[in-house]
CSV table of C-alpha atoms and ligand atoms in Angstrom, one decimal:
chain,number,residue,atom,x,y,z
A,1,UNK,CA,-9.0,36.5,-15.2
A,2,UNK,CA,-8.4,32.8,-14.7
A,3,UNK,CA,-10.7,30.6,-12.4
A,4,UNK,CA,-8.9,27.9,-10.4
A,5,UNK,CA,-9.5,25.3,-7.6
A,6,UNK,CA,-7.5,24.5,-5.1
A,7,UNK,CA,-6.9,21.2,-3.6
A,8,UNK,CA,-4.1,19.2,-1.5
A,9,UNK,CA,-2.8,15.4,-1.8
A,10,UNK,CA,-1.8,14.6,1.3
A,11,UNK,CA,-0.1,17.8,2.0
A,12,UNK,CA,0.5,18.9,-1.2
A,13,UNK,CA,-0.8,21.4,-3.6
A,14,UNK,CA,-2.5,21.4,-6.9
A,15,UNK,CA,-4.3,24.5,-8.8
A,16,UNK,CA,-6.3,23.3,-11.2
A,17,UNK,CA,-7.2,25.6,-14.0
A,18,UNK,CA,-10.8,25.5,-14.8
A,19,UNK,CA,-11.6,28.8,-17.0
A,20,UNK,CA,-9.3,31.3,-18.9
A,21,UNK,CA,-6.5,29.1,-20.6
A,22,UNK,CA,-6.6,28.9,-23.8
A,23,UNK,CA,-6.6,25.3,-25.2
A,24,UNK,CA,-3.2,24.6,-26.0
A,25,UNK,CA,-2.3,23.1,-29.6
A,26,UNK,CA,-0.7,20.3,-30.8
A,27,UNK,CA,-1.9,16.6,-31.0
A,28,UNK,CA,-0.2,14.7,-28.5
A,29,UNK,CA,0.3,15.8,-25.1
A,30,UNK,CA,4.1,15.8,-25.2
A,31,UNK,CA,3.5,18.4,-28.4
A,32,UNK,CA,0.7,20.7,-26.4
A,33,UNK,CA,3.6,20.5,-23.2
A,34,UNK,CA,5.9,21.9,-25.7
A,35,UNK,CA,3.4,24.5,-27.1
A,36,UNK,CA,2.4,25.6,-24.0
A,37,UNK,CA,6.2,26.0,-22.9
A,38,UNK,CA,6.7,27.8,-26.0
A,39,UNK,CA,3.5,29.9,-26.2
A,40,UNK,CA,1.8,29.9,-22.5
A,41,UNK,CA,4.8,30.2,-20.3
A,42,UNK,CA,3.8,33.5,-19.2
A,43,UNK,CA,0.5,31.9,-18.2
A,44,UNK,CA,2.1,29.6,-16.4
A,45,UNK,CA,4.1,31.9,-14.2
A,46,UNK,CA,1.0,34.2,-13.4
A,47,UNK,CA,-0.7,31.0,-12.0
A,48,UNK,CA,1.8,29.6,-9.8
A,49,UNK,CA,4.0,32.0,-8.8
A,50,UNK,CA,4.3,34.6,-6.4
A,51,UNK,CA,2.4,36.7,-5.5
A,52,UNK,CA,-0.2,34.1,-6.5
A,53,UNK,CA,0.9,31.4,-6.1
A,54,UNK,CA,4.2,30.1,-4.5
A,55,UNK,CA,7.2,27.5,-4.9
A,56,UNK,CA,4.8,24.2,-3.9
A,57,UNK,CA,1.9,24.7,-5.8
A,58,UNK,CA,2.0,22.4,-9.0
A,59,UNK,CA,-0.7,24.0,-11.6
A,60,UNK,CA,-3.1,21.6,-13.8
A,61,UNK,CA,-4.2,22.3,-17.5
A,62,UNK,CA,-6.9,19.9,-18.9
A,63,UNK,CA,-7.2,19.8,-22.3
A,64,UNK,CA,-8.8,17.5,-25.1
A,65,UNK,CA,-8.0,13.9,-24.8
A,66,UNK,CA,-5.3,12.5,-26.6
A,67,UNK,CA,-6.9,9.3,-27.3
A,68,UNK,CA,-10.5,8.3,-27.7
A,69,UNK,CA,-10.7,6.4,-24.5
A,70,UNK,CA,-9.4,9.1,-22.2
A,71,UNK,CA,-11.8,11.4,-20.1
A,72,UNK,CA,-9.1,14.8,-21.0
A,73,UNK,CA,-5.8,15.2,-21.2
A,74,UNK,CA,-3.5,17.1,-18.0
A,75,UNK,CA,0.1,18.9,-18.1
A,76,UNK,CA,1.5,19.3,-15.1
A,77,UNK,CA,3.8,22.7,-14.4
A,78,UNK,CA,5.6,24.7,-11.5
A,79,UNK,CA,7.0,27.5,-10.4
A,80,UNK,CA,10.3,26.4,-13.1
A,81,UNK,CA,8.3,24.5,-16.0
A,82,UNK,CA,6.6,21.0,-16.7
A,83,UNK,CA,6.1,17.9,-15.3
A,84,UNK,CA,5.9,14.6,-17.3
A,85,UNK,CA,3.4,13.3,-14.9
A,86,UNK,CA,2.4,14.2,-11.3
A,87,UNK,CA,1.0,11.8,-8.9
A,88,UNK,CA,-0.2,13.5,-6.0
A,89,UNK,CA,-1.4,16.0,-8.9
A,90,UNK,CA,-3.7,13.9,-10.5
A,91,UNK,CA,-5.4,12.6,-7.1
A,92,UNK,CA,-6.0,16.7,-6.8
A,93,UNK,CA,-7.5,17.1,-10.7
A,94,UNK,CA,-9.4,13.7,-10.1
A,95,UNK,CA,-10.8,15.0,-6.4
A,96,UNK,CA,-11.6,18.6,-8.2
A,97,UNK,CA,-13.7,17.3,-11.5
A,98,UNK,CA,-15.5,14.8,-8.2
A,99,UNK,CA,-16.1,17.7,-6.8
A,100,UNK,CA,-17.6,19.6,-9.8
A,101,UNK,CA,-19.7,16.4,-10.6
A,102,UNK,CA,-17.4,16.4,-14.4
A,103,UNK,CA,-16.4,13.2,-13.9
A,104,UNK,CA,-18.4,9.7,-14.5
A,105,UNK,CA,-18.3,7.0,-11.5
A,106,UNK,CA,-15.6,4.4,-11.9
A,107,UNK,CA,-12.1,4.0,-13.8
A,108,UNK,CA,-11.0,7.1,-15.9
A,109,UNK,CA,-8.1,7.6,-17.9
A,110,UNK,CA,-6.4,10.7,-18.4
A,111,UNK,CA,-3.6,11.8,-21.2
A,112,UNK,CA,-0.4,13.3,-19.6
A,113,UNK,CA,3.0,14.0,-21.4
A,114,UNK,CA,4.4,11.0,-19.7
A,115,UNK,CA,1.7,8.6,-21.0
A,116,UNK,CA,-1.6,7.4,-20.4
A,117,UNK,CA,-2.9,6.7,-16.6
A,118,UNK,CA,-6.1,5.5,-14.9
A,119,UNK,CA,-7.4,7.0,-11.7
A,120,UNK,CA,-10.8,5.2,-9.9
A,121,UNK,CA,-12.1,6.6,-7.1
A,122,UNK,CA,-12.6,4.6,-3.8
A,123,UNK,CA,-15.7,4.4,-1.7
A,124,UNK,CA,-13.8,5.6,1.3
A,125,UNK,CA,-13.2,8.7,-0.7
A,126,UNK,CA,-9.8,7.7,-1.4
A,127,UNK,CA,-8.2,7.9,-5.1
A,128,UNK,CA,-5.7,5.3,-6.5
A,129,UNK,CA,-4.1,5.5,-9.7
A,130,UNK,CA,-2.2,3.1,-12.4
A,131,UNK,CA,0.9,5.6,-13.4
A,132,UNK,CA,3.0,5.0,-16.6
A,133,UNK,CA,5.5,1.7,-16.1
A,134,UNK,CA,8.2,2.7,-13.7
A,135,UNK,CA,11.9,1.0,-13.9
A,136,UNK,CA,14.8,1.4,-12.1
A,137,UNK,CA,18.0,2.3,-13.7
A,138,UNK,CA,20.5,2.3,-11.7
A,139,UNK,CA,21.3,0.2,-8.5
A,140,UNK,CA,24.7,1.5,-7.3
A,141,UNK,CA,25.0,5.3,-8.8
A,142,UNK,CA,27.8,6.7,-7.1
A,143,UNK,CA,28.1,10.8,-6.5
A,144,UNK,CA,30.8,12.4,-5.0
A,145,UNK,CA,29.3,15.2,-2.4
A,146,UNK,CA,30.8,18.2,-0.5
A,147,UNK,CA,31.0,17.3,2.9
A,148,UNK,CA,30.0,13.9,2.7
A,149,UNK,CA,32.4,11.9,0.3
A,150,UNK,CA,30.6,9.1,-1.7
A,151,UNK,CA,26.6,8.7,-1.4
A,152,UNK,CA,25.7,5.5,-3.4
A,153,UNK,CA,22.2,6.0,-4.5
A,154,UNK,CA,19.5,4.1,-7.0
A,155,UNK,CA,18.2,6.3,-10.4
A,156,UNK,CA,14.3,5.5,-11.4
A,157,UNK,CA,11.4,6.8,-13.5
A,158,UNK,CA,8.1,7.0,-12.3
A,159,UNK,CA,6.9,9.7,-14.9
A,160,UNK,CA,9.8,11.8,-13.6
A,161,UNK,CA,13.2,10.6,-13.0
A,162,UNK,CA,14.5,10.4,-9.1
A,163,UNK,CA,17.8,9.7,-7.7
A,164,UNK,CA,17.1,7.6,-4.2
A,165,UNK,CA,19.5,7.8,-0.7
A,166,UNK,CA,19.1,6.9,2.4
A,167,UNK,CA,19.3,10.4,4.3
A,168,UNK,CA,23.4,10.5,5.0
A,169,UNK,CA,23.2,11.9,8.3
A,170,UNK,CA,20.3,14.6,8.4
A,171,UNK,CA,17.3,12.9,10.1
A,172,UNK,CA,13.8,12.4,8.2
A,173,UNK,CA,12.0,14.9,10.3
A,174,UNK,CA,9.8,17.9,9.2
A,175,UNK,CA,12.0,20.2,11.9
A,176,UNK,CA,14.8,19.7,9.8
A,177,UNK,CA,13.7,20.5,6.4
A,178,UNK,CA,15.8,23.3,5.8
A,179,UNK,CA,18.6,21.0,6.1
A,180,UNK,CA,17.5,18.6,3.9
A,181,UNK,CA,16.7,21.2,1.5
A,182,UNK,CA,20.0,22.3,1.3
A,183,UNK,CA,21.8,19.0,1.3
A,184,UNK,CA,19.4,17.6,-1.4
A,185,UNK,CA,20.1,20.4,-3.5
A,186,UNK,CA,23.6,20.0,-3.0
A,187,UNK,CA,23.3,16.3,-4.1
A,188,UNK,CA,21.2,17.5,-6.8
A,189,UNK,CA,24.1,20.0,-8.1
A,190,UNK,CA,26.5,17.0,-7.6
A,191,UNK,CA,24.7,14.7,-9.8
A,192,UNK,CA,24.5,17.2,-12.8
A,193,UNK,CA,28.5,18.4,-12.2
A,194,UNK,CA,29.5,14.8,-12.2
A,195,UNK,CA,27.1,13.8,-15.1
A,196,UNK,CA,25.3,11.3,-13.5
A,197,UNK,CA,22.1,10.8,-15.1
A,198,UNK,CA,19.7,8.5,-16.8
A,199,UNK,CA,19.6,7.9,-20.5
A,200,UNK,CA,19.0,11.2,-21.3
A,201,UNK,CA,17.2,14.1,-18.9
A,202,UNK,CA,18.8,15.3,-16.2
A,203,UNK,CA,17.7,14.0,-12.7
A,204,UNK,CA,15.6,16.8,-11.0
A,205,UNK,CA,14.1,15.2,-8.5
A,206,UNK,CA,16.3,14.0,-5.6
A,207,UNK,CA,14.5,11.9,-2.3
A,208,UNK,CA,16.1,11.4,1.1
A,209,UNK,CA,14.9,8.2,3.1
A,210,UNK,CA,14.8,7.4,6.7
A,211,UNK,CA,13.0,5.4,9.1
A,212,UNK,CA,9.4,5.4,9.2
A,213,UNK,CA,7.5,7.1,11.9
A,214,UNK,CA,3.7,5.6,11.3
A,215,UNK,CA,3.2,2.0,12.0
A,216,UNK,CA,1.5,1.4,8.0
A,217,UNK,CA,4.8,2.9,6.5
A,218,UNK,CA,7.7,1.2,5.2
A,219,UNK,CA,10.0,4.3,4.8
A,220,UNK,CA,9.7,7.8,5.1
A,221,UNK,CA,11.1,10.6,2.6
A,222,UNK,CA,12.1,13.5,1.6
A,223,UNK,CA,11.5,14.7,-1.8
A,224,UNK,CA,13.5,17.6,-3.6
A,225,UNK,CA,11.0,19.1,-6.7
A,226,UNK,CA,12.5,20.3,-9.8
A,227,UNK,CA,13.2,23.8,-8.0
A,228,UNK,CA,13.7,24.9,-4.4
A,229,UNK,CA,10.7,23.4,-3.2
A,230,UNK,CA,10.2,20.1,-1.9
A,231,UNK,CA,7.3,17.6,-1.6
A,232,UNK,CA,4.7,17.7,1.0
A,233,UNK,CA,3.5,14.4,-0.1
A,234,UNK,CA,5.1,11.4,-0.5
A,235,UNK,CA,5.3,12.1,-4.2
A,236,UNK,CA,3.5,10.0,-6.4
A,237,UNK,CA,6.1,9.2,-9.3
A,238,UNK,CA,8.7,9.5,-6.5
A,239,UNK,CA,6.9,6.3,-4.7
A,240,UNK,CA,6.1,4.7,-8.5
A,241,UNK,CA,10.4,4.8,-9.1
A,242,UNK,CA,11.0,3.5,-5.4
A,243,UNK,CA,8.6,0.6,-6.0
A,244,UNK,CA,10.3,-0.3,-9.2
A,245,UNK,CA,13.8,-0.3,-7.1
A,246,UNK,CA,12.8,-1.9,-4.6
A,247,UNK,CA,11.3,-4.4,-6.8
A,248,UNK,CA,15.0,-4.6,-9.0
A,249,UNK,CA,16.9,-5.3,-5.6
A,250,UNK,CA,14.6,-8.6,-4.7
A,251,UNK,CA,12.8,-6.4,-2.0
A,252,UNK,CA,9.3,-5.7,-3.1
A,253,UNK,CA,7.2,-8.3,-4.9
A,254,UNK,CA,4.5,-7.7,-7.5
A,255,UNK,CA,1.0,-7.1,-5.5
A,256,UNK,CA,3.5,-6.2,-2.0
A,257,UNK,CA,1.9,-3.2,-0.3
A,258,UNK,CA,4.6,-0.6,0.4
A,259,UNK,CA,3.8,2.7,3.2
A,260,UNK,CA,5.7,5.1,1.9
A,261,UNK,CA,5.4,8.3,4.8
A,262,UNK,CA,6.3,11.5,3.9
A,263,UNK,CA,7.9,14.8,5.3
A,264,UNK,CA,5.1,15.9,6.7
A,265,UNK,CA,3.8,12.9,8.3
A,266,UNK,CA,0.6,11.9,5.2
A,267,UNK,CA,0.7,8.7,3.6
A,268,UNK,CA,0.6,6.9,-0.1
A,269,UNK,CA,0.1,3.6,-0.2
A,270,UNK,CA,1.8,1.6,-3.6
A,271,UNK,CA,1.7,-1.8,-5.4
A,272,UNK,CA,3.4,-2.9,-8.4
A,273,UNK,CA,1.2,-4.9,-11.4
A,274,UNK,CA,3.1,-6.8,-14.0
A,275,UNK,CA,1.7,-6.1,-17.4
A,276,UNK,CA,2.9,-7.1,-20.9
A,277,UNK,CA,6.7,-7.0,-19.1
A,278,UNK,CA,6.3,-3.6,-17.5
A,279,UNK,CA,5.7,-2.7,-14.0
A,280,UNK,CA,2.6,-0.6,-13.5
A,281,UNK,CA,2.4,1.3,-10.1
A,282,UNK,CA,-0.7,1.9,-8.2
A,283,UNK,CA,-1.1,4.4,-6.0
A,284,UNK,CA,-3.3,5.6,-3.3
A,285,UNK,CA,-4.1,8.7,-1.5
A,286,UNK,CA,-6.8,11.4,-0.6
A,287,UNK,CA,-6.7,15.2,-1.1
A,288,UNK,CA,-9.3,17.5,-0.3
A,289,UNK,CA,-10.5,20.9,-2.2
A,290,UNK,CA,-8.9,23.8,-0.7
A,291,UNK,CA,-10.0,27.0,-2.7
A,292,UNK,CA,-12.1,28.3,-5.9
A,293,UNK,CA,-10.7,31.6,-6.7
A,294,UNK,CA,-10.4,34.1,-9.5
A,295,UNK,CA,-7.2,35.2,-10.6
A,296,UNK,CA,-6.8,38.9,-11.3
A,297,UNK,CA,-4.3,40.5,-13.2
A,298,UNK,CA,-4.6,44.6,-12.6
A,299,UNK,CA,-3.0,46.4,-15.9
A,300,UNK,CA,-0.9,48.5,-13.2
A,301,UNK,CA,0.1,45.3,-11.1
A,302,UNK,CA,4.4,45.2,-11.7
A,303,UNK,CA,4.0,41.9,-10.4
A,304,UNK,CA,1.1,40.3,-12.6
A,305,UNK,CA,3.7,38.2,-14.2
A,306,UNK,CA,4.5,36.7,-10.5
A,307,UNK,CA,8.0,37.6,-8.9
A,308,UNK,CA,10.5,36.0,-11.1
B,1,LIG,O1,3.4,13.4,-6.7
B,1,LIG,O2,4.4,12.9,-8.5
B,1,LIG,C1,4.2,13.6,-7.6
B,1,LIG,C2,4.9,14.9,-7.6
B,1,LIG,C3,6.0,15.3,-8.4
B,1,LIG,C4,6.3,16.6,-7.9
B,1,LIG,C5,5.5,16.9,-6.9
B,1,LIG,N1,4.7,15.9,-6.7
């Protein structure tokens, strides 16, 4: 049996595990991400998959903290593996351990694979976060795509890397998100056949931008997830990497508010802090407990492993 909760950022889902995971070892949290891929994989899969779970959900383990000053440490997974960090994630983990009364009033910092972040709690019930620096990579990045020639594009880290468009023809709407589905897959595809990446990792996260729709945001986006799925949020590293692009084309100044909408209409609200020659992104949104439930895997079930 494992005990979860339930919760949504803005649209988006996040299953925190609260009882029936095993601590995962290791001492940092890049070495328990790689244990628990190595070890716990299967756990991952019985937790956010089908029949479940499905393709949006993004799971949360807390473990120890990494360092003394951190309340625990979180890795992020999903229906195909692990997150370096996940913003509208940890608004979910921070709104669940509110809602379980685990968590002291004011600033707390949390351990994730990416690096350390700090989540505080507004009054208004909100939940705005300080994510690892963010930078932007690449201004001009160039990808060749079926049935659309060249798309020029930006590549930035926010805690996962992102490879920014304006939407080439498909509008921004939540009607057609099959479309953009497909085509950002197909840019996706592009970008690792044509090897354009960042220093290392491939890009696995690809957003569409249009036009805005609400009058407090800027932009408005679609956001492919590592797999088939795609953001209901406006993705919280997604927004930290756009900030940092915006900021590297003279568009966004340190302290700037920036709207960014998303697919399906909700709303995070960013900033960019200069410290010791990094840019820091805030970020603000709400999400709201969903679900406690019990996980139970029958001996007989074929599908207790989740449909893979
Ligand atoms: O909010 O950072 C985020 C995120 C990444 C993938 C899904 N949501």
């Amino acid at each position: 049996m494992i005990r979860v909760i339930d919760s949504h950022t803005e649209g988006e889902p996040t299953r925190v595990v609260i009882e029936g995971w095993p601590e995962p070892e290791g001492r940092t949290m890049v070495e328990r991400r790689e244990w628990m891929r190595s070890h716990q994989d299967g756990l991952r899969r019985r937790v956010v998959l089908e029949p479940r779970g499905h393709e949006a959900i993004v799971g949360a383990v807390l473990t120890r903290p990494e360092r003394r000053t951190s309340h625990c440490g979180i890795v992020f997974f999903n229906d195909v593996g692990y997150l370096g960090m996940c913003g509208h994630g940890l608004i979910g983990v921070v709104r669940t351990l509110l809602a379980r009364n685990e968590l002291p009033s004011g600033p707390a910092q949390f351990d994730t694979p990416a690096g350390p972040v700090v989540a505080t709690p507004g009054e208004d019930g909100s939940i705005t976060f300080e994510n690892v620096p963010a930078r932007c990579v690449a201004h001009q990045a160039e990808v060749q795509v079926d049935g659309i020639g060249t798309l020029v594009g930006e590549i930035g880290y926010g805690g996962n890397w992102f490879f920014f468009a304006e939407s080439p023809g498909e509008p921004v709407t939540y009607p057609n998100r099959a479309r953009l589905l497909a085509l950002s897959k197909r840019i996706r595809e592009s970008l690792w056949e044509q090897g354009v990446a960042n220093e290392a990792v491939p890009i696995d996260h690809v957003e569409l931008l249009g036009p805005p729709t609400r009058p407090d945001a800027d932009s408005k986006n679609f956001v492919l997830c590592p797999g088939e799925a795609y953001d209901r949020s406006p993705c919280g590293t997604g927004t930290s990497a756009k900030l940092a692009c915006l900021h590297a084309a003279g568009k966004l100044a340190v302290g700037e508010r920036w709207g960014q909408e998303s697919i399906t209409g909700s709303l995070f609200e960013g900033r960019l802090i200069e410290r010791q020659g990094t840019l820091v992104p805030t970020i603000r949104g709400r999400a709201w407990i969903t679900a406690e439930s019990t996980l139970r895997f029958e001996p007989d079930d074929p599908f207790a492993d989740g449909i893979v």
